[in-house]
Amino acid sequence: MIDALIHALPHVFAPANLLAVVIGSVAGLVVGALPGLTVTTGIAILIPITFGLDPLFALGMMAGMYNAGSYGGAIPAILMRVPGTPASVATILDGYEMTKRGEAAYALQVAVVSGVIGSALSAVALILFAPPLVKVSLLFGPAEYFWLAMLGLATISALLGDDLVKGVTASLIGLLIGTVGQDLTSGTERFTFGSLELMDGFSIVVLLTGLFALPPVFQMAEESIKEGMSAAALKFRKQRSVLREWRYFLPVWLRSSAIGVFIGIMPGAAGSMSSFLAYNDAKRVARSPETFGQGNPEGVAASEAGNGADNAAALIPALSLGIPGSGVAAVILGGLLVHGLRPGPQLFRDHPDVVYGFMLQMLLSAFLLLVVGGLAATRIFGQVLRLPRVVLAPLIILFVAIGVYAVNNAMFDLYILVGVGLVAYVMEKLGYPQAPVVLGLILGPMAESQLRLSLTISQGNPAVLVSSWVSIIIALLTALVLVTPLYRAWRERQRKPAAA
Amino acid sequence: MAVTTGPSRRIVEIVFAAALIAVAGAVFVLSADYPAESAAFPRVLAALLALCGLIVTVRQLRHGTEAGGQPFFAHLPRFLLAVVILVAYVAAIGVAGYLLPSFALAVGLPFVLGYRRLALTVPLALGTLAAIVLIFNVVLERPLPPDVLMHLWETVR
């Protein structure tokens, strides 16, 4: 592993790839800071733009976007009491109170330094834990891979969103989309309706972009907000130094980062949960918990460190097993596939420079956040926040349209984009999570081919699916993941009449 | 009011679930033409999708929540306007190329949605398009959809 890391270093620090991390970080800061846009949206816009470029350049942009975007949400949360991303809701509780006291600059500093520490520790965890986890996957045969795909889909379906049925539905939509095109085993064309464009199935770039980049555009148009952030809100002077107070913040940073990393590794669990859990933990152990919610900088530190810490950690199961820890990780998984990089042992074996380079880029982008997310930078890049969202919406469409067109130079893709975007908007508003669609699309062909391979090997005997202890464990885990929310819902229903 | 808000969330829930069931049915029927090994997987998925659609429908009909009565759209006319403009934009790209329809979209969409400060939207649209041409056409050497203006651009280059 050390050799691979050393070998990847020159690629990471190549000028073009460094530039990619910087561009991704700046763009991430803006995307995260703009309410209505999320890191997932930003990465979905990036994928068609970076299609065809060197993988480390593309992944560098994604790494920068991921870390900076997750911090960017703290800017409007602290300055305007508007969460830029769902994860920054916990930051509002104390951050905005600090702004009201005239400590906006200090609150932003606490947020950025805490985000850097959380993200950096998370990247270290990624480097340390992902390669050993890959070794576990070497024990897997076709049946185990089938169950692994099912586990990934079950976790994402059950844990993203509030409704198991809608999560499973979203997975099924993705799985069905994955069946479109030529069946590689039998050569049969499935659901292509004679269209040459559909012979290879739907382009994952078009689907990712339509699913994540267009719904915010429709929402912006519908809300039609004509005011941006005021110029006065972006004028702040440097106040106290967080780095000089490191002893005060260190315990919060370490505890919150540990929570973020742990939640990040759990497949399907990462996202806004980490910042809330870290915030609650900091409040629980604080000497004066009553000051939380009234402008305690520890609250901002805990929320942002926890938020930053689940970023790279969510990629640990994604890179090693193909099971993403969060919705963003699911989209990054799609980004990897677009560049011909399939997660799992073959990724570490065939493309060590890329995978270890990407992990180092996650670490690098964490530190770069100090520069890009500092007060001066926030003042400069924050100018985008002054744009009314109704003006921003068509500009997003311009980038998305050209990015999608450029993939195959095909108008067909643009029509698919609009159709997918509309369906995704309805799904989003109805509470159907979109990440399972992506994962279904990614894992569907693998699940089908591994299932068929298992049955062929066993001459059609379905018992092959539970013939090894690894298969049994993964199958039981899958069942557990699906049954737990049902059990919780049943318990809720039992409690309600009792309470009434 | 009805024009502004459109259908309730419950109606859209049911219509969407019904659409899923219809898609599942179509997948099931179409799969009949494929060899058994190619048809099995999509057929199982279609059956499960229809089941999920049915559960959502029954849930809405039996235990409709208070939120289900809320309007689905925050502002239906603005949503429809955005959809029509987007479809027209994509169709226009096929006819007139990328640059002109994109300029019209960047300036026109905010305008029809009530934002009339052309002093901001026009330079912003031009700047964004210049950046896109620079990134895609010059730096990444990726072709833009054929455009009347691109012939001029090629001449200048």
mmCIF file of C-alpha atoms in Angstrom, chain A residues 48-53 57 146 150 163-166 168-170 172-173 175-176 179 183 185-193 214 217-218 220-227 387-388 390-391 393-395 397-399 401-403 405-407 409 411 414-415 418 422-423 425-427 429-432 444-445 447-448 451-452, chain B residues 9 12-13 16-17 20 23-24 26-28 30-31 33-35 37-39 41-46 48-49 52-53 55-56 59-60 72-76 78-79 82-83 86-87 89-94 98 101-103 105-107 109-110 113-115 120-121 124-125 128-129 131-132 135-136 140 142-146:
data_model
loop_
_atom_site.group_PDB
_atom_site.id
_atom_site.type_symbol
_atom_site.label_atom_id
_atom_site.label_comp_id
_atom_site.label_asym_id
_atom_site.label_seq_id
_atom_site.Cartn_x
_atom_site.Cartn_y
_atom_site.Cartn_z
ATOM 1 C CA PRO A 48 -20.410 15.017 -18.278
ATOM 2 C CA ILE A 49 -17.961 17.932 -18.254
ATOM 3 C CA THR A 50 -15.042 15.711 -17.244
ATOM 4 C CA PHE A 51 -16.077 12.782 -19.466
ATOM 5 C CA GLY A 52 -13.150 11.775 -21.689
ATOM 6 C CA LEU A 53 -10.560 13.549 -19.543
ATOM 7 C CA PHE A 57 -8.165 15.060 -13.373
ATOM 8 C CA PHE A 146 -25.073 -11.209 -6.215
ATOM 9 C CA MET A 150 -28.584 -6.890 -3.052
ATOM 10 C CA ASP A 163 -40.074 5.328 3.265
ATOM 11 C CA LEU A 164 -38.808 1.784 2.628
ATOM 12 C CA VAL A 165 -41.330 1.094 -0.148
ATOM 13 C CA LYS A 166 -40.292 4.224 -2.038
ATOM 14 C CA VAL A 168 -37.126 -0.104 -2.908
ATOM 15 C CA THR A 169 -39.208 1.297 -5.776
ATOM 16 C CA ALA A 170 -36.361 3.649 -6.681
ATOM 17 C CA LEU A 172 -36.258 -1.307 -8.905
ATOM 18 C CA ILE A 173 -36.520 1.608 -11.355
ATOM 19 C CA LEU A 175 -32.480 -2.079 -11.927
ATOM 20 C CA LEU A 176 -35.035 -2.026 -14.753
ATOM 21 C CA THR A 179 -31.791 -4.095 -18.253
ATOM 22 C CA ASP A 183 -28.192 -8.745 -23.047
ATOM 23 C CA THR A 185 -25.145 -13.324 -22.312
ATOM 24 C CA SER A 186 -27.752 -14.148 -24.943
ATOM 25 C CA GLY A 187 -27.309 -11.213 -27.336
ATOM 26 C CA THR A 188 -31.033 -10.366 -27.088
ATOM 27 C CA GLU A 189 -31.956 -6.704 -27.428
ATOM 28 C CA ARG A 190 -34.148 -5.769 -24.489
ATOM 29 C CA PHE A 191 -36.482 -2.731 -24.492
ATOM 30 C CA THR A 192 -34.537 -0.912 -27.223
ATOM 31 C CA PHE A 193 -37.548 -0.520 -29.561
ATOM 32 C CA LEU A 214 -32.289 19.144 -13.303
ATOM 33 C CA VAL A 217 -33.388 23.850 -11.725
ATOM 34 C CA PHE A 218 -37.147 23.173 -11.864
ATOM 35 C CA MET A 220 -35.524 27.312 -8.699
ATOM 36 C CA ALA A 221 -37.838 28.228 -11.572
ATOM 37 C CA GLU A 222 -40.898 27.332 -9.522
ATOM 38 C CA GLU A 223 -39.810 29.318 -6.484
ATOM 39 C CA SER A 224 -38.539 32.135 -8.727
ATOM 40 C CA ILE A 225 -36.514 33.825 -5.972
ATOM 41 C CA LYS A 226 -35.318 37.146 -7.341
ATOM 42 C CA GLU A 227 -33.013 38.200 -4.506
ATOM 43 C CA LEU A 387 -26.934 36.060 -7.873
ATOM 44 C CA PRO A 388 -30.692 35.540 -7.650
ATOM 45 C CA VAL A 390 -33.919 32.608 -10.912
ATOM 46 C CA VAL A 391 -30.862 33.822 -12.877
ATOM 47 C CA ALA A 393 -31.215 28.195 -13.009
ATOM 48 C CA PRO A 394 -30.724 28.691 -16.799
ATOM 49 C CA LEU A 395 -26.938 28.937 -16.365
ATOM 50 C CA ILE A 397 -28.939 24.202 -17.825
ATOM 51 C CA LEU A 398 -26.329 25.627 -20.220
ATOM 52 C CA PHE A 399 -23.518 23.615 -18.588
ATOM 53 C CA ALA A 401 -26.872 20.570 -21.851
ATOM 54 C CA ILE A 402 -23.468 20.979 -23.425
ATOM 55 C CA GLY A 403 -21.891 18.443 -21.071
ATOM 56 C CA TYR A 405 -24.393 16.538 -25.640
ATOM 57 C CA ALA A 406 -20.606 16.267 -25.692
ATOM 58 C CA VAL A 407 -20.672 12.675 -24.356
ATOM 59 C CA ASN A 409 -22.528 14.259 -29.769
ATOM 60 C CA MET A 411 -29.388 15.163 -29.538
ATOM 61 C CA LEU A 414 -30.620 15.758 -24.540
ATOM 62 C CA TYR A 415 -34.189 14.515 -24.945
ATOM 63 C CA VAL A 418 -35.206 16.317 -20.102
ATOM 64 C CA LEU A 422 -38.879 15.653 -15.122
ATOM 65 C CA VAL A 423 -39.414 12.183 -13.656
ATOM 66 C CA TYR A 425 -38.321 16.116 -10.076
ATOM 67 C CA VAL A 426 -41.624 14.359 -9.418
ATOM 68 C CA MET A 427 -39.813 11.554 -7.584
ATOM 69 C CA LYS A 429 -41.042 15.905 -4.469
ATOM 70 C CA LEU A 430 -42.857 12.655 -3.651
ATOM 71 C CA GLY A 431 -40.031 11.496 -1.416
ATOM 72 C CA TYR A 432 -38.560 8.780 -3.673
ATOM 73 C CA GLY A 444 -28.253 -4.281 -11.807
ATOM 74 C CA PRO A 445 -26.176 -5.737 -14.638
ATOM 75 C CA ALA A 447 -26.457 -8.703 -10.004
ATOM 76 C CA GLU A 448 -28.093 -10.273 -13.054
ATOM 77 C CA LEU A 451 -26.981 -14.620 -10.510
ATOM 78 C CA ARG A 452 -27.031 -16.266 -13.933
ATOM 79 C CA ARG B 9 -49.830 15.610 -3.548
ATOM 80 C CA VAL B 12 -49.773 12.897 -7.915
ATOM 81 C CA GLU B 13 -48.737 10.040 -5.595
ATOM 82 C CA PHE B 16 -47.154 8.209 -10.299
ATOM 83 C CA ALA B 17 -47.775 4.833 -8.648
ATOM 84 C CA LEU B 20 -45.158 2.598 -12.306
ATOM 85 C CA VAL B 23 -44.567 0.472 -16.858
ATOM 86 C CA ALA B 24 -44.226 -2.783 -14.942
ATOM 87 C CA ALA B 26 -45.472 -3.161 -20.236
ATOM 88 C CA VAL B 27 -42.120 -4.646 -19.198
ATOM 89 C CA PHE B 28 -43.825 -7.929 -18.328
ATOM 90 C CA LEU B 30 -42.624 -7.051 -23.758
ATOM 91 C CA SER B 31 -40.414 -9.599 -21.988
ATOM 92 C CA ASP B 33 -40.818 -12.026 -26.692
ATOM 93 C CA TYR B 34 -37.374 -12.630 -25.203
ATOM 94 C CA PRO B 35 -35.709 -15.985 -24.475
ATOM 95 C CA GLU B 37 -33.018 -16.472 -19.593
ATOM 96 C CA SER B 38 -33.192 -12.851 -20.812
ATOM 97 C CA ALA B 39 -36.789 -12.360 -19.710
ATOM 98 C CA PHE B 41 -34.735 -10.910 -14.468
ATOM 99 C CA PRO B 42 -36.793 -7.997 -15.898
ATOM 100 C CA ARG B 43 -39.997 -9.939 -15.245
ATOM 101 C CA VAL B 44 -39.158 -10.424 -11.568
ATOM 102 C CA LEU B 45 -38.264 -6.741 -11.302
ATOM 103 C CA ALA B 46 -41.489 -5.725 -13.057
ATOM 104 C CA LEU B 48 -41.856 -6.279 -7.669
ATOM 105 C CA LEU B 49 -42.274 -2.778 -9.127
ATOM 106 C CA CYS B 52 -44.567 -1.453 -4.769
ATOM 107 C CA GLY B 53 -46.813 0.743 -6.941
ATOM 108 C CA ILE B 55 -48.699 -0.639 -1.975
ATOM 109 C CA VAL B 56 -48.196 3.118 -2.491
ATOM 110 C CA ARG B 59 -51.621 3.402 1.273
ATOM 111 C CA GLN B 60 -52.720 6.693 -0.256
ATOM 112 C CA PHE B 72 -48.010 19.239 -5.118
ATOM 113 C CA PHE B 73 -46.629 22.237 -6.965
ATOM 114 C CA ALA B 74 -45.550 25.409 -5.210
ATOM 115 C CA HIS B 75 -46.486 27.334 -8.376
ATOM 116 C CA LEU B 76 -47.810 25.251 -11.262
ATOM 117 C CA ARG B 78 -44.068 28.703 -13.346
ATOM 118 C CA PHE B 79 -43.233 24.996 -13.356
ATOM 119 C CA ALA B 82 -39.982 26.149 -17.150
ATOM 120 C CA VAL B 83 -40.775 22.748 -18.699
ATOM 121 C CA LEU B 86 -36.654 23.674 -21.512
ATOM 122 C CA VAL B 87 -38.253 21.442 -24.154
ATOM 123 C CA TYR B 89 -34.599 24.992 -25.802
ATOM 124 C CA VAL B 90 -33.578 21.401 -26.530
ATOM 125 C CA ALA B 91 -35.622 21.380 -29.737
ATOM 126 C CA ALA B 92 -34.039 24.695 -30.754
ATOM 127 C CA ILE B 93 -30.533 23.285 -30.231
ATOM 128 C CA GLY B 94 -31.362 20.649 -32.854
ATOM 129 C CA TYR B 98 -26.127 25.666 -29.176
ATOM 130 C CA PRO B 101 -30.835 29.130 -28.038
ATOM 131 C CA SER B 102 -28.576 29.126 -24.955
ATOM 132 C CA PHE B 103 -28.318 32.916 -24.972
ATOM 133 C CA LEU B 105 -32.607 30.721 -22.487
ATOM 134 C CA ALA B 106 -30.188 32.454 -20.114
ATOM 135 C CA VAL B 107 -31.811 35.831 -20.711
ATOM 136 C CA LEU B 109 -36.119 32.326 -18.619
ATOM 137 C CA PRO B 110 -35.437 34.836 -15.802
ATOM 138 C CA LEU B 113 -40.263 34.493 -14.556
ATOM 139 C CA GLY B 114 -40.295 38.161 -13.612
ATOM 140 C CA TYR B 115 -36.619 39.089 -13.308
ATOM 141 C CA LEU B 120 -27.170 41.614 -15.241
ATOM 142 C CA THR B 121 -28.577 38.722 -17.267
ATOM 143 C CA LEU B 124 -23.848 36.991 -17.435
ATOM 144 C CA ALA B 125 -25.214 34.948 -20.341
ATOM 145 C CA THR B 128 -21.065 32.002 -19.305
ATOM 146 C CA LEU B 129 -21.267 31.090 -22.991
ATOM 147 C CA ALA B 131 -16.514 30.291 -20.682
ATOM 148 C CA ILE B 132 -18.334 27.217 -22.057
ATOM 149 C CA ILE B 135 -13.677 25.088 -21.808
ATOM 150 C CA PHE B 136 -15.396 22.690 -24.192
ATOM 151 C CA LEU B 140 -11.186 20.132 -24.239
ATOM 152 C CA ARG B 142 -15.131 18.799 -27.822
ATOM 153 C CA PRO B 143 -17.568 19.721 -30.589
ATOM 154 C CA LEU B 144 -20.562 21.939 -29.830
ATOM 155 C CA PRO B 145 -23.842 21.272 -31.665
ATOM 156 C CA PRO B 146 -23.494 22.810 -35.160
#
